[in-house]
CSV table of N, CA and C in Angstrom, one decimal:
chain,number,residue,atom,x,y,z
A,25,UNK,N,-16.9,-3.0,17.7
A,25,UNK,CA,-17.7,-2.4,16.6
A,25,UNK,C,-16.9,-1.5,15.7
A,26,UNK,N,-17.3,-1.4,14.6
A,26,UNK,CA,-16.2,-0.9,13.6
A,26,UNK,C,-16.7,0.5,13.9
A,27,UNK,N,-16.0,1.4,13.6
A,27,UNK,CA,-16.0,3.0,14.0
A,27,UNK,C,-15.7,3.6,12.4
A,28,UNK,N,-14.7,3.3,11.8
A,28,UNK,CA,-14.5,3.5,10.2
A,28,UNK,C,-14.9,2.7,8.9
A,29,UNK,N,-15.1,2.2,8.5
A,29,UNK,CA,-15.6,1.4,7.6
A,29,UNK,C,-14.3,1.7,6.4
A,30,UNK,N,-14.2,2.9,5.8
A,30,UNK,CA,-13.1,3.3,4.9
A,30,UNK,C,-11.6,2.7,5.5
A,31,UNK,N,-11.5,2.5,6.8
A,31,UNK,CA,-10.4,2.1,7.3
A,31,UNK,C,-10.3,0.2,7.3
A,32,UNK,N,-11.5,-0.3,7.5
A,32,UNK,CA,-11.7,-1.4,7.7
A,32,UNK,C,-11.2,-1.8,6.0
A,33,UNK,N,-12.0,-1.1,4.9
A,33,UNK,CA,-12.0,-1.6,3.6
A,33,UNK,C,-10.5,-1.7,3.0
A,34,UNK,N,-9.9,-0.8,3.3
A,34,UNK,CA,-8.4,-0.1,2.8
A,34,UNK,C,-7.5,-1.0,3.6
A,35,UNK,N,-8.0,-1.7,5.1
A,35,UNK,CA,-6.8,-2.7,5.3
A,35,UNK,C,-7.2,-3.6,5.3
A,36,UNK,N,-8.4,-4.4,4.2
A,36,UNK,CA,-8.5,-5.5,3.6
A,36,UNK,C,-7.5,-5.5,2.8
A,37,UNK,N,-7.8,-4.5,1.9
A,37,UNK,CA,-7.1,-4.7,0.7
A,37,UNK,C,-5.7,-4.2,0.7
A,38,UNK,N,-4.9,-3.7,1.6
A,38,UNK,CA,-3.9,-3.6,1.6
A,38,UNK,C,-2.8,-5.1,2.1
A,39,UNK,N,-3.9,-6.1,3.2
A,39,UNK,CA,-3.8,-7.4,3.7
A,39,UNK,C,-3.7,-7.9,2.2
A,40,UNK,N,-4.5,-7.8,1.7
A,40,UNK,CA,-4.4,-8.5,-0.2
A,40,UNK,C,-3.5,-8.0,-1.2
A,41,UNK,N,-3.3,-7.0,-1.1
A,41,UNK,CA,-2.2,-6.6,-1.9
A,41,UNK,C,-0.4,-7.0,-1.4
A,42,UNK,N,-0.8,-7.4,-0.1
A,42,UNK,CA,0.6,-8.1,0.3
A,42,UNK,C,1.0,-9.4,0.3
A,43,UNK,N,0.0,-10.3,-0.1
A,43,UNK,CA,-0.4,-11.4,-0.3
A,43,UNK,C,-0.2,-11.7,-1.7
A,44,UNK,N,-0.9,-11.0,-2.6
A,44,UNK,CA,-0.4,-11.1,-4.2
A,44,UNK,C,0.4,-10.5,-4.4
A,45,UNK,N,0.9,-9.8,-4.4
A,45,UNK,CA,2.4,-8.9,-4.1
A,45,UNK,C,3.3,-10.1,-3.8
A,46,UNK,N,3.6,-10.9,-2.8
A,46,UNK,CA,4.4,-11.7,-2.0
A,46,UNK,C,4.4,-13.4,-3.4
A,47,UNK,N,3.1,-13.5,-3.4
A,47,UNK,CA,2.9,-14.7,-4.3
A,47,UNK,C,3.3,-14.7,-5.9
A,48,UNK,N,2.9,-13.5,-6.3
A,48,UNK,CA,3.5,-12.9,-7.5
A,48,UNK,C,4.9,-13.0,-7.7
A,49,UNK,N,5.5,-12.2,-7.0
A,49,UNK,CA,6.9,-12.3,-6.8
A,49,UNK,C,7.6,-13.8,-6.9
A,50,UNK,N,7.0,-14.4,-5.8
A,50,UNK,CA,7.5,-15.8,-5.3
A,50,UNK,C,7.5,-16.8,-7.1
A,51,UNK,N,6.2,-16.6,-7.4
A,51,UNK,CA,5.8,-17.3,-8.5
A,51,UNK,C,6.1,-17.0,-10.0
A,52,UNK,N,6.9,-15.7,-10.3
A,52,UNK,CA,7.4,-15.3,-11.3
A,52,UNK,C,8.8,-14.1,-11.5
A,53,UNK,N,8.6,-13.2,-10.6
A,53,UNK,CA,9.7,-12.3,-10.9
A,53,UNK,C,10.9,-13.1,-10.1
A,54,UNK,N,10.5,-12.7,-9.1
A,54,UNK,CA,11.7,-13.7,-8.0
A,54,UNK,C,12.4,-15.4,-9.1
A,55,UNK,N,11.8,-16.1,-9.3
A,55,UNK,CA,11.9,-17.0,-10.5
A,55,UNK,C,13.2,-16.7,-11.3
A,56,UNK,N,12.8,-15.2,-12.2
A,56,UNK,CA,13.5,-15.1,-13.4
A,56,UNK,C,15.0,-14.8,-12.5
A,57,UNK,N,15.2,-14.2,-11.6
A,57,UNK,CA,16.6,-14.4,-11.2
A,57,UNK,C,17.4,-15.2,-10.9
A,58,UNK,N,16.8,-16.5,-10.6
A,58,UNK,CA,17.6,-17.9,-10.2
A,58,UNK,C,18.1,-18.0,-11.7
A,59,UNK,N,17.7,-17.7,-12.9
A,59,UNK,CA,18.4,-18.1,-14.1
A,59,UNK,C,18.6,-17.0,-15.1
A,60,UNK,N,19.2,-15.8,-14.4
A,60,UNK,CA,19.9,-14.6,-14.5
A,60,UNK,C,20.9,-14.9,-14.7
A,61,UNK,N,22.3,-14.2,-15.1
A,61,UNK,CA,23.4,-14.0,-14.6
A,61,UNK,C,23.6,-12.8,-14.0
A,62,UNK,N,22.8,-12.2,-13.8
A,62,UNK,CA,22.6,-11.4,-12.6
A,62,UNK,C,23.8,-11.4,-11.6
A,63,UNK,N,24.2,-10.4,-10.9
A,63,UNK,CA,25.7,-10.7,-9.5
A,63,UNK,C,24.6,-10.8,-8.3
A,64,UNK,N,25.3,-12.1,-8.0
A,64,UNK,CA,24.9,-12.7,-6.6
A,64,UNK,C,24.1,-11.7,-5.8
A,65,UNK,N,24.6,-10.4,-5.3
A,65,UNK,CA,24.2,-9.1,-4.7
A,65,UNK,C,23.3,-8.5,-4.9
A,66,UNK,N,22.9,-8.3,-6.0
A,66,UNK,CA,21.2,-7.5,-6.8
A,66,UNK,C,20.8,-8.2,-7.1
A,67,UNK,N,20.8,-9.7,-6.8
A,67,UNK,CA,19.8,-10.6,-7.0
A,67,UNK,C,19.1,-10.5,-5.4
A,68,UNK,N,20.2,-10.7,-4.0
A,68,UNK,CA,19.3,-10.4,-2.9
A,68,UNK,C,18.8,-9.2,-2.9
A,69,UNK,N,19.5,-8.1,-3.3
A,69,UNK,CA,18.9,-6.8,-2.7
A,69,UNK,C,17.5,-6.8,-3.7
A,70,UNK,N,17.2,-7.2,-4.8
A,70,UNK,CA,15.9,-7.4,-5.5
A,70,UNK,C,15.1,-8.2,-4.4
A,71,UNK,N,15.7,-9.3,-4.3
A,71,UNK,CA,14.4,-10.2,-3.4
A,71,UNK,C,14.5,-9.6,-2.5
A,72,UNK,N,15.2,-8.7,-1.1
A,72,UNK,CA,14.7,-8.6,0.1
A,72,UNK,C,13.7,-6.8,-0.1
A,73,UNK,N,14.2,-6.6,-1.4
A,73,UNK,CA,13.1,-5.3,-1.9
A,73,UNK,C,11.6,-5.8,-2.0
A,74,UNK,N,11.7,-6.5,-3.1
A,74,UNK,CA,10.7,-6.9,-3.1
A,74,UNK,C,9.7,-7.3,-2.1
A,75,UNK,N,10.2,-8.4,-1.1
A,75,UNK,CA,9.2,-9.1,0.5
A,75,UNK,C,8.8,-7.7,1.1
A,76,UNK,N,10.3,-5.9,1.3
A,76,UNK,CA,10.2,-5.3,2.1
A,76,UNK,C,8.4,-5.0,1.8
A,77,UNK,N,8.4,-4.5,0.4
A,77,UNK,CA,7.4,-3.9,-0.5
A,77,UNK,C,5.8,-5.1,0.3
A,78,UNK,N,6.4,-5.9,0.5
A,78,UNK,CA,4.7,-6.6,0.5
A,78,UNK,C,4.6,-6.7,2.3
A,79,UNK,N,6.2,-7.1,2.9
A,79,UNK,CA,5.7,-6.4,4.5
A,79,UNK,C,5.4,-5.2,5.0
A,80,UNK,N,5.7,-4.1,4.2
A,80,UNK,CA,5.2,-3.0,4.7
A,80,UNK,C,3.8,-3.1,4.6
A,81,UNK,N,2.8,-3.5,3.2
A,81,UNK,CA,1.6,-3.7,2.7
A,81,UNK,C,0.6,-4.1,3.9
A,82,UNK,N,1.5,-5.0,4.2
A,82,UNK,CA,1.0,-6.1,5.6
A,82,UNK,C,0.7,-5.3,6.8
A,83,UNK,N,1.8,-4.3,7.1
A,83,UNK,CA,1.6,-3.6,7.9
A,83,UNK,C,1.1,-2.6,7.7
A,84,UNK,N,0.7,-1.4,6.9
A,84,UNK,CA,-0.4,-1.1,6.9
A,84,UNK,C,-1.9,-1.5,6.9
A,85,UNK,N,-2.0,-2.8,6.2
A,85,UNK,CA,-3.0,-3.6,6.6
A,85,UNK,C,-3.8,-3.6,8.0
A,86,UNK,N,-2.8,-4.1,8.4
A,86,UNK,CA,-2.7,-4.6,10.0
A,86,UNK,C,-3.0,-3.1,10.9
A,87,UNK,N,-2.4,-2.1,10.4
A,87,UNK,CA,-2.9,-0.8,11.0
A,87,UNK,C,-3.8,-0.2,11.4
A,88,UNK,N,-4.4,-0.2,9.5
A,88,UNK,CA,-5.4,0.1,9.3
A,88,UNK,C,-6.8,-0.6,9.9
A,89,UNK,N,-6.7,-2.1,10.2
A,89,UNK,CA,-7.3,-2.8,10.8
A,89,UNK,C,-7.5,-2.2,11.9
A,90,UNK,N,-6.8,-2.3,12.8
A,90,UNK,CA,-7.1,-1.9,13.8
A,90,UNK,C,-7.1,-0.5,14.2
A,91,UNK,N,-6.7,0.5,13.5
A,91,UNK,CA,-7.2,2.0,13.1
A,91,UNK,C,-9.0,2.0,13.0
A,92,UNK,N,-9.9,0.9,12.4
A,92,UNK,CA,-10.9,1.0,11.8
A,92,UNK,C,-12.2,0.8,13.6
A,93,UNK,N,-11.1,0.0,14.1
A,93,UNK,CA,-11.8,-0.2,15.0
A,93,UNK,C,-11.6,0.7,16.8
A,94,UNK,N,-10.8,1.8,16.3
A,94,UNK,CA,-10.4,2.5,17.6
A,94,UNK,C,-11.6,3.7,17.2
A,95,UNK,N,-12.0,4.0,18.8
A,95,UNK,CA,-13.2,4.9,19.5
A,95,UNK,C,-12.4,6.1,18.8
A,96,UNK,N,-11.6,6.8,19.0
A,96,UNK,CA,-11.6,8.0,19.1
A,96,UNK,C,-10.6,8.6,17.5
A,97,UNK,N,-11.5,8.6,16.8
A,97,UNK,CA,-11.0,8.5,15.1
A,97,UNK,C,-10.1,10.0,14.8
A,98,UNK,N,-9.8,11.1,16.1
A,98,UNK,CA,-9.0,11.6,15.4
A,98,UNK,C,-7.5,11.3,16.1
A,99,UNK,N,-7.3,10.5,16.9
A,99,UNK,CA,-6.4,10.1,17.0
A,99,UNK,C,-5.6,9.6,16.0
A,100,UNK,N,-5.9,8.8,15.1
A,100,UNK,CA,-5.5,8.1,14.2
A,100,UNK,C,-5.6,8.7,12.8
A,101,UNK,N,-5.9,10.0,12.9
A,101,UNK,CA,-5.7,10.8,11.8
A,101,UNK,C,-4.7,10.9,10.8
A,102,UNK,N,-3.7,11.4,11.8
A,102,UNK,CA,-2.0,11.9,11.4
A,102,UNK,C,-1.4,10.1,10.8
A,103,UNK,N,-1.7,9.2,11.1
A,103,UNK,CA,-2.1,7.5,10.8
A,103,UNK,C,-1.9,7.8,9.3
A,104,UNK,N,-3.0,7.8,9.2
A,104,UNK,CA,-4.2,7.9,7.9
A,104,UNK,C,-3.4,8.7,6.7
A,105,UNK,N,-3.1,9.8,7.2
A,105,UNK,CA,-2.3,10.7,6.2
A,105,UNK,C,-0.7,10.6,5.7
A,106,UNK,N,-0.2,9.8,6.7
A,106,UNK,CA,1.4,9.1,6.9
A,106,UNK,C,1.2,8.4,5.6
A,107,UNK,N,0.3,7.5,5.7
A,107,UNK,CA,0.0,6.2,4.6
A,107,UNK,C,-0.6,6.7,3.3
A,108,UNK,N,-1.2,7.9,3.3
A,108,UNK,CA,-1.3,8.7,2.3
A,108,UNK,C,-0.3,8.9,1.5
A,109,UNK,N,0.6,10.1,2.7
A,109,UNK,CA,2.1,10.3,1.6
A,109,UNK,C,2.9,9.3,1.6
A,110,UNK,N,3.1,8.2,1.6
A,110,UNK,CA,3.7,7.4,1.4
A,110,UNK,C,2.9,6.6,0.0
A,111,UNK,N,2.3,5.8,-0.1
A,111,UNK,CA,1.9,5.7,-1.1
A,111,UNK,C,1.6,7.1,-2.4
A,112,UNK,N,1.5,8.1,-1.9
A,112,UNK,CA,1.5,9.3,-2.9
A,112,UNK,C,2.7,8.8,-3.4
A,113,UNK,N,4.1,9.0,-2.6
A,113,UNK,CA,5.4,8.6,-3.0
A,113,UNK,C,5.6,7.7,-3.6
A,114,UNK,N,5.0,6.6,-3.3
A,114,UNK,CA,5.5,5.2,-3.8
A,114,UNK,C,5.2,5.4,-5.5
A,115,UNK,N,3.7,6.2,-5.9
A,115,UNK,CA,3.2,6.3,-7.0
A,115,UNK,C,3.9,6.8,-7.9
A,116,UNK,N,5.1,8.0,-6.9
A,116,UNK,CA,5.6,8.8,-7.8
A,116,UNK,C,6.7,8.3,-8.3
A,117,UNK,N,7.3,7.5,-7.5
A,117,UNK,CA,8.3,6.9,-7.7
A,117,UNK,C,8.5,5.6,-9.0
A,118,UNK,N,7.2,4.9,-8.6
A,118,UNK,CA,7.0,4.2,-10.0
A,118,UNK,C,6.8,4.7,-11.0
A,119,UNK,N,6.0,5.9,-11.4
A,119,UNK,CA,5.4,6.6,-12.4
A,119,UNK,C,6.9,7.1,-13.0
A,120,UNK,N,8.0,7.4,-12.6
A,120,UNK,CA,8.8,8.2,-12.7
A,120,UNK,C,10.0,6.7,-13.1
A,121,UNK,N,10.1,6.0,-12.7
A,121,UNK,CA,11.5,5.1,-13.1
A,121,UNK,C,10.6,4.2,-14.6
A,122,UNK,N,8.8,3.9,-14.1
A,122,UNK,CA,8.4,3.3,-15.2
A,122,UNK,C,8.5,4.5,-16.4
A,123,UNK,N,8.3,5.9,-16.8
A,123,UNK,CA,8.2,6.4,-17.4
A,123,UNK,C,9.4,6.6,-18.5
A,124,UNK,N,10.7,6.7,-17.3
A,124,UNK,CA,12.0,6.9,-17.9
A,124,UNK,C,12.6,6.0,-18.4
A,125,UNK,N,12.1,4.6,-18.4
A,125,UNK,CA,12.9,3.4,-18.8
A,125,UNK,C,12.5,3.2,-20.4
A,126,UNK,N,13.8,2.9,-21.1
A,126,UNK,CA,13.5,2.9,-22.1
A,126,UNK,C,12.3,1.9,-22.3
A,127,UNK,N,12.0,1.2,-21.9
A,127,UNK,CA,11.1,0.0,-22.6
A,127,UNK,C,9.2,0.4,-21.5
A,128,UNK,N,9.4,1.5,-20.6
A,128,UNK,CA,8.1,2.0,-20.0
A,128,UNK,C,7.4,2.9,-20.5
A,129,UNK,N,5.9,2.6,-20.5
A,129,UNK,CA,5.3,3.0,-21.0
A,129,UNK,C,4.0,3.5,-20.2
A,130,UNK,N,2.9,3.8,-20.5
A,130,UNK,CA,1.9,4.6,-19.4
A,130,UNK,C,0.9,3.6,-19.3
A,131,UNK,N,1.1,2.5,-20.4
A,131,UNK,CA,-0.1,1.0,-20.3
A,131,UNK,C,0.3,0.5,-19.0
A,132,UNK,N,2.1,0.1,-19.1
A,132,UNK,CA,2.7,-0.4,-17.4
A,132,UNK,C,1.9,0.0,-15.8
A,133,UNK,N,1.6,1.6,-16.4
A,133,UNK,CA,1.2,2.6,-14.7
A,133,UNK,C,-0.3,2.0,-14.3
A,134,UNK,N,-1.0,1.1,-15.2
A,134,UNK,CA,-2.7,1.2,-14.8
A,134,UNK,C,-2.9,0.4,-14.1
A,135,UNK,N,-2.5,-0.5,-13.7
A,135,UNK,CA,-2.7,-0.9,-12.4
A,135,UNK,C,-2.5,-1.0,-11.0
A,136,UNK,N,-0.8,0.1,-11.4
A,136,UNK,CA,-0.2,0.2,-10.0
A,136,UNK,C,-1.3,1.9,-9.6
A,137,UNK,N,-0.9,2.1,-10.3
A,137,UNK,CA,-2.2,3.5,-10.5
A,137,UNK,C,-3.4,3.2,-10.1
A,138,UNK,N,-4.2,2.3,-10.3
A,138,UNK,CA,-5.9,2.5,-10.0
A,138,UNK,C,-5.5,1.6,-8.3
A,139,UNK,N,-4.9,0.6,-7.9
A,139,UNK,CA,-4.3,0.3,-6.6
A,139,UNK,C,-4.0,1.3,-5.7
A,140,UNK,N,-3.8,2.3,-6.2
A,140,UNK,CA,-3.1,3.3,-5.4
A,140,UNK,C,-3.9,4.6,-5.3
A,141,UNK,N,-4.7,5.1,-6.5
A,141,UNK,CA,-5.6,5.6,-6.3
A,141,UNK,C,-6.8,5.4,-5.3
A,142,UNK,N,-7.3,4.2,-5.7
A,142,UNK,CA,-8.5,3.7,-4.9
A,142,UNK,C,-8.2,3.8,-3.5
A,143,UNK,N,-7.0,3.1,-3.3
A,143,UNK,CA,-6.7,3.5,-1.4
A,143,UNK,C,-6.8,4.6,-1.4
A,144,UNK,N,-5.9,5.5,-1.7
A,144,UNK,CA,-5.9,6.9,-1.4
A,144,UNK,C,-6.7,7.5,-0.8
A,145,UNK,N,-8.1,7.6,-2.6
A,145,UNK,CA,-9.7,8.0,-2.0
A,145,UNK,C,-10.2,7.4,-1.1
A,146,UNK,N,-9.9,5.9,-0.5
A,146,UNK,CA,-11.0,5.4,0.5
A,146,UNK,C,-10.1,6.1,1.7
A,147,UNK,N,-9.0,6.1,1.9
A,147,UNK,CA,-8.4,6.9,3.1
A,147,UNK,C,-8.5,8.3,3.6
A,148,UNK,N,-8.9,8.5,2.3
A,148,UNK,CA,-9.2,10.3,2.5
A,148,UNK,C,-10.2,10.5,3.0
A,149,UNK,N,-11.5,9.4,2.3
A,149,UNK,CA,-12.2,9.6,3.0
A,149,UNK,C,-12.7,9.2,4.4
A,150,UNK,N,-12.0,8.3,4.6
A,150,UNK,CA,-11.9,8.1,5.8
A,150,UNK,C,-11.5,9.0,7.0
A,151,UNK,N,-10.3,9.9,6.6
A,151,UNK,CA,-9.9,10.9,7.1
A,151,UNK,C,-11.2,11.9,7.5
A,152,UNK,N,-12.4,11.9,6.8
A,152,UNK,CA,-13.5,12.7,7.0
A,152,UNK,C,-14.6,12.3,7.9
A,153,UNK,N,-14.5,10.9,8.4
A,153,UNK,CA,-15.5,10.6,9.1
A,153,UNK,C,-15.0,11.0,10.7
A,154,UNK,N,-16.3,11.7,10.8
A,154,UNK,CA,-16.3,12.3,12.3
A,154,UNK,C,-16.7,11.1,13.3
A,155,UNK,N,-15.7,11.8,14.7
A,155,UNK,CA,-16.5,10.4,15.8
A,155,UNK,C,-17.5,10.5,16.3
A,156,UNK,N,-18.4,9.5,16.8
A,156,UNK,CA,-20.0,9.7,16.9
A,156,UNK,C,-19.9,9.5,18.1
A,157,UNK,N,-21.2,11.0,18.9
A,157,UNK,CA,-21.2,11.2,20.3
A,157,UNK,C,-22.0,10.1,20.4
A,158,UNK,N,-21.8,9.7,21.5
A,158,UNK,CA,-22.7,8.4,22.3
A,158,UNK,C,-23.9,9.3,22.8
A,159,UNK,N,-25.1,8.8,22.3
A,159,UNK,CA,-26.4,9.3,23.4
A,159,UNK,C,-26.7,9.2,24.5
A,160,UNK,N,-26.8,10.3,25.6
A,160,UNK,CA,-26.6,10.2,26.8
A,160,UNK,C,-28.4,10.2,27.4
């Protein structure tokens, strides 16, 4: 029986975000480098960046999955908030190389932005649901 629901939702869509993440790539960015002249070298270290970015996705997925469904929800607290600052980071990280690049702009941030927001809030809030005493 699901115990979180915020946890259950967040590793849907983190399962999906590594999936279009992975397919995306496959289907267009990854693409433009086979007909780069790019050096041999940051053409892999781009692709094995890239897959890391959508296996880690996977695996918070998969976490959070099963985060959603464990009895005792503050165990999995310190979980919850790991995946917080990390994606906090990830946000900042993009926000900050998109912003500085000559050709980025703050139109670039709105999707990686509302992706990253929306988890956030559903994890936080999740972080607030208490665990429910069984009626004796």
């Amino acid at each position: 029986m699901v115990k979180n629901y915020f946890y259950l939702v967040v590793g849907v869509l983190c399962i999906l975000f590594a999936v279009t993440h992975t397919l995306n790539g496959v289907a267009t960015s990854l693409q433009i480098l086979d007909s780069s002249v790019i050096e041999n070298n940051t053409k892999v270290a781009f692709t094995y960046m890239w897959h890391i970015i959508g296996i880690e996705n996977l695996v918070f997925g998969i976490a959070l999955l099963i985060m959603a469904f464990l009895k005792n929800l503050s165990k999995v607290k310190f979980a919850a908030w790991l995946i917080i600052a990390i994606l906090a980071m990830r946000w900042i990280v993009i926000s900050f190389f998109t912003l500085s690049s000559k050709s980025g702009n703050v139109m670039q941030l709105i999707p990686d932005t509302a992706a990253i927001f929306v988890v956030i809030v559903l994890l936080l809030l999740g972080t607030k649901v208490k665990d429910r005493i069984p009626n004796e």
